[in-house]
Coordinates of C-alpha atoms in Angstrom, one line a residue:
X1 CA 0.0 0.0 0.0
X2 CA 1.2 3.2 -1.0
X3 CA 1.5 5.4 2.3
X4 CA 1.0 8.7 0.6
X5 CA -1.6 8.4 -1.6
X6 CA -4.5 10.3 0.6
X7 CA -1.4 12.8 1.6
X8 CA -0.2 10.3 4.3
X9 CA 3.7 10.9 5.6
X10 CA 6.3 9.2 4.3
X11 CA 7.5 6.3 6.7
X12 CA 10.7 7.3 6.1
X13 CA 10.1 10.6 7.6
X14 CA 8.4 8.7 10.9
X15 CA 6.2 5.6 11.9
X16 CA 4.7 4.9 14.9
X17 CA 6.0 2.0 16.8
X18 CA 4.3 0.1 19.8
X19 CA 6.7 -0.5 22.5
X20 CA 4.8 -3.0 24.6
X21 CA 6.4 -5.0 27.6
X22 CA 7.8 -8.1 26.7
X23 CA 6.1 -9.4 29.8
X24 CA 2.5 -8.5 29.3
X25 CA 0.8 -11.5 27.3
X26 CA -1.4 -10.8 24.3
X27 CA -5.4 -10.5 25.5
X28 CA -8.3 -11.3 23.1
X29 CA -11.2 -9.1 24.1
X30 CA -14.1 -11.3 23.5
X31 CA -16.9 -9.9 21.1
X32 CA -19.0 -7.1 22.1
X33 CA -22.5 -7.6 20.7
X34 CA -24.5 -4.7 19.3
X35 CA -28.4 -4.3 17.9
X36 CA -28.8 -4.2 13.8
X37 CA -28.9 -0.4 13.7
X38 CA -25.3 0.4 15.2
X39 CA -23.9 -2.6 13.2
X40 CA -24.9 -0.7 10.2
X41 CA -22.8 2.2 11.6
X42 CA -19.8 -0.1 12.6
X43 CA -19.7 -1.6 9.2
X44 CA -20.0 1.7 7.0
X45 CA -17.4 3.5 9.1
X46 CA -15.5 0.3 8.4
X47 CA -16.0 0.5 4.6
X48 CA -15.1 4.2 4.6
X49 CA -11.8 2.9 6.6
X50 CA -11.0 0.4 4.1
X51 CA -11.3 2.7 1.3
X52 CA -9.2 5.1 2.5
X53 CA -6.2 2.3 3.3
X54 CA -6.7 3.3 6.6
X55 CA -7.1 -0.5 8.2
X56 CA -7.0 -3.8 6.0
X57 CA -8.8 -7.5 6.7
X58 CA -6.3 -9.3 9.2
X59 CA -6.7 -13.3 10.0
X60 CA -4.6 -14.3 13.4
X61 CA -4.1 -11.0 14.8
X62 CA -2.2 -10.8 17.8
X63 CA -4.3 -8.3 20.2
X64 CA -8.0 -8.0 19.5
X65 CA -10.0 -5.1 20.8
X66 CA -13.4 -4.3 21.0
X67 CA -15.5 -1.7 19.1
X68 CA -16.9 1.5 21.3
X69 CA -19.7 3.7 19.8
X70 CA -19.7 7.0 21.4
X71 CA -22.4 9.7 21.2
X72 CA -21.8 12.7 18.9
X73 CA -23.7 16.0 18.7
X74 CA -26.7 15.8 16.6
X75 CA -27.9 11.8 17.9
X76 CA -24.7 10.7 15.4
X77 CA -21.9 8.3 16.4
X78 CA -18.5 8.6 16.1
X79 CA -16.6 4.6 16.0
X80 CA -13.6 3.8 18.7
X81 CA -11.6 1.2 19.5
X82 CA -11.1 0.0 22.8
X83 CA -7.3 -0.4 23.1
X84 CA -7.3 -0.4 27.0
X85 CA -5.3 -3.7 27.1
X86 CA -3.2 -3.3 24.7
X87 CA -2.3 0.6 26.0
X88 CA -1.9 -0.8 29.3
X89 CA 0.9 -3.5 28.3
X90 CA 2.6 -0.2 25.9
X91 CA 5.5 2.1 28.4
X92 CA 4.8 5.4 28.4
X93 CA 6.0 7.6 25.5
X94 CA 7.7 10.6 27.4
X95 CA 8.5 13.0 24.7
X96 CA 7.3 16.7 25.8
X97 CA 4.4 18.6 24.9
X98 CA 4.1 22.5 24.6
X99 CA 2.1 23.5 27.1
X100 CA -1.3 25.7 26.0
X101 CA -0.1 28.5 28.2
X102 CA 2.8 29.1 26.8
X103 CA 1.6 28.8 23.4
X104 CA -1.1 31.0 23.7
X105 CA 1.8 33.5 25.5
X106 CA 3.4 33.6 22.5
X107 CA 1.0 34.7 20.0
X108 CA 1.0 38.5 22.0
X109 CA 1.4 41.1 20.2
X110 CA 0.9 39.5 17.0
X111 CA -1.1 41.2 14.1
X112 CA -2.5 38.3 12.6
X113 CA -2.6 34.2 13.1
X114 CA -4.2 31.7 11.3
X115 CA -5.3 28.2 12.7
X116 CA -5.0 25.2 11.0
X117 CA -5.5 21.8 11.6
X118 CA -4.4 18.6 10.0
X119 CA -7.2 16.0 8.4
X120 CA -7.9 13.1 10.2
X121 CA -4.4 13.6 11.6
X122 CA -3.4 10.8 13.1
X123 CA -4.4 8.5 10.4
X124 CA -1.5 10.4 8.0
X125 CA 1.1 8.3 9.8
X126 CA 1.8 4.5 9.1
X127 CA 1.8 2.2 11.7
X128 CA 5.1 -0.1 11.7
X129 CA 4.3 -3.0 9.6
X130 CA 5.4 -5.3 12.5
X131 CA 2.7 -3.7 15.1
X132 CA -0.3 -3.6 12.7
X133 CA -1.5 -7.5 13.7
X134 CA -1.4 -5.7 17.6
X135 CA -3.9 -2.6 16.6
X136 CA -6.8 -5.3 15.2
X137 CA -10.4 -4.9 16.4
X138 CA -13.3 -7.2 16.1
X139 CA -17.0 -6.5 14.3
X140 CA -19.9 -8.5 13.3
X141 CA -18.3 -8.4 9.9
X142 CA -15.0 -9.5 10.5
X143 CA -11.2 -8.6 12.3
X144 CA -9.4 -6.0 10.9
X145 CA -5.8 -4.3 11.8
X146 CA -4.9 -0.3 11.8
X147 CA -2.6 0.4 8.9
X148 CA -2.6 4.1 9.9
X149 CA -1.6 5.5 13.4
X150 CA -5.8 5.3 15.0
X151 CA -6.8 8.1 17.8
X152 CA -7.1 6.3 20.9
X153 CA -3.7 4.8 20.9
X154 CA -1.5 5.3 23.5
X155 CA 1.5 7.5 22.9
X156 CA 0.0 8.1 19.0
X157 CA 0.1 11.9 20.6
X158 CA 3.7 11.4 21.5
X159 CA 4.8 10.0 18.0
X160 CA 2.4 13.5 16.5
X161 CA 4.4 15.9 18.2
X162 CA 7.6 14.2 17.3
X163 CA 7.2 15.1 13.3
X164 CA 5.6 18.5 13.6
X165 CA 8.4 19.1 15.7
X166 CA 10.8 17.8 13.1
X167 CA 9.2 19.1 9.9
X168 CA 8.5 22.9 11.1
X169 CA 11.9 23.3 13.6
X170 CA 13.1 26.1 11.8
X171 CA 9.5 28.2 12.4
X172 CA 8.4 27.0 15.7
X173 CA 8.7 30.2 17.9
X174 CA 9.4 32.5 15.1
X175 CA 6.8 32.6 13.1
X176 CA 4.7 29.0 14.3
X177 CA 3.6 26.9 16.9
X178 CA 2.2 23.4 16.8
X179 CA 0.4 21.1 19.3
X180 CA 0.0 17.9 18.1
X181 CA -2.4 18.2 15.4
X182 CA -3.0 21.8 15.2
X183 CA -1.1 24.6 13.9
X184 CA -1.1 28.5 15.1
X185 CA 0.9 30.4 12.3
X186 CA 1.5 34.3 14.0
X187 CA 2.9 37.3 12.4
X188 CA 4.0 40.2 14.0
X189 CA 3.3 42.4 11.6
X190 CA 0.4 41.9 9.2
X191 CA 2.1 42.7 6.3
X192 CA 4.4 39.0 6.9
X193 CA 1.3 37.1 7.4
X194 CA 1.3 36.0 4.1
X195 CA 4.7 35.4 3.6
X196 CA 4.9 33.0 7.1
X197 CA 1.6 31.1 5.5
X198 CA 3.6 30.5 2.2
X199 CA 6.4 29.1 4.2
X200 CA 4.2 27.2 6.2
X201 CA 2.2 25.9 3.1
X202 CA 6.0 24.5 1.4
X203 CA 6.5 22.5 4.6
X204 CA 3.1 20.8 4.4
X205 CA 3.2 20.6 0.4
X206 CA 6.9 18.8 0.9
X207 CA 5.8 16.4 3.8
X208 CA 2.3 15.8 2.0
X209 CA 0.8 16.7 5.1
X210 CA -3.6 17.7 4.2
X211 CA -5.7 20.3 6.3
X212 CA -8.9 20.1 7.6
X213 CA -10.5 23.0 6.0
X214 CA -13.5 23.7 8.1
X215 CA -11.4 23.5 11.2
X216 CA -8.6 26.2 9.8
X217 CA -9.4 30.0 10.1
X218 CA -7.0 32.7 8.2
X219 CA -6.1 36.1 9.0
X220 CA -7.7 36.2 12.4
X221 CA -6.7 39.5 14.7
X222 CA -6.3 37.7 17.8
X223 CA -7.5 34.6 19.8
X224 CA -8.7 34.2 23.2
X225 CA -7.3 30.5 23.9
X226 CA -5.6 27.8 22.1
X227 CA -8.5 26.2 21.5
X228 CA -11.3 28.6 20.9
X229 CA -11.3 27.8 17.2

């Protein structure tokens, strides 16, 4: 499967890797059962999965976790996994984090910012082909394994920071900042704004790294918090 062919990064560039204890012995969550309506939901979130390369049809996977349907705004679902056991057997992943104050610290003074944040970001990093038979989940349908880095996983946060870190080091704290997902590109003066985007737009063209374009706003005078986008 070709990595980057829905913008995903190159594995050469990073992969996530599950580090799990050597002592902790492989569990098999048995089946959780759900009514004919939310199976329909399981299996067309599955399809759209599949046909993004995002997970692929596994037989003998190693770890098998359970499906979780969680409540969403509107009487929608949004489809989990439940990769409690397997995130319990996985050491934590202590790479640092910014921290929110400091980020929204730095964006004082500024003339303008723009937010951005990636699409479906954690799926745009591969999983390490060896771990992908560990990151399997079970449905009515079938057992499938994560191909793609899925939300949920522990230290997938970790691994996130790791290449914005690497792929925007010459910007961060001059004219960007990034946590995790989500970029804050800030401009002093108003006049560089678009000049710091274009710089910021080379680094995502060269990585092949998407946006989420109803979560990005442009050309914004100010923000009240991190997260108030």
């Amino acid at each position: 499967m070709d990595p980057t062919r829905l913008g995903g990064i190159d594995p050469q560039v990073i992969t996530h890797h599950l580090n799990i204890d050597p002592n902790c012995k492989p569990i098999k969550q048995k089946k959780r059962h759900f009514g004919p309506e939310k199976d329909k939901i399981i299996q067309a979130e599955v399809n759209k999965l599949m046909a993004a390369g995002h997970i692929e049809e596994i037989q003998f996977p190693e770890w098998l976790s359970n499906v979780v349907l969680v409540p969403k705004p509107g009487g929608k679902w949004r489809m989990c996994i439940d990769f409690r056991d397997l995130n319990k057997a996985c050491p934590k992943d202590f790479y640092p984090l910014p921290r929110i104050d400091q980020l929204v610290d730095s964006t004082s003074g500024c003339e303008l910012l723009s937010m951005m944040d990636a699409s479906q970001g954690y799926h745009q990093i591969m999983l390490a082909p060896e771990d992908r038979k560990k990151v399997s989940f079970i449905t009515s349908e079938g057992t499938f394994c994560y191909v793609a880095m899925p939300f949920g996983l522990k230290n997938a946060g970790a691994t996130y920071q790791r290449l914005v870190d690497k792929i925007f080091y010459p910007q961060i704290g001059r004219n960007i900042e990034v946590y995790v997902d989500d970029m804050l590109v800030k401009s002093k003066k108003a006049a560089d704004h678009v000049k710091d985007l274009e710089e910021t737009f080379s680094v995502l063209r060269k990585y092949k790294l998407k946006l989420n374009p109803a979560k990005c706003a442009f050309g914004v005078q100010g923000v009240a918090s991190w997260d108030s986008w």
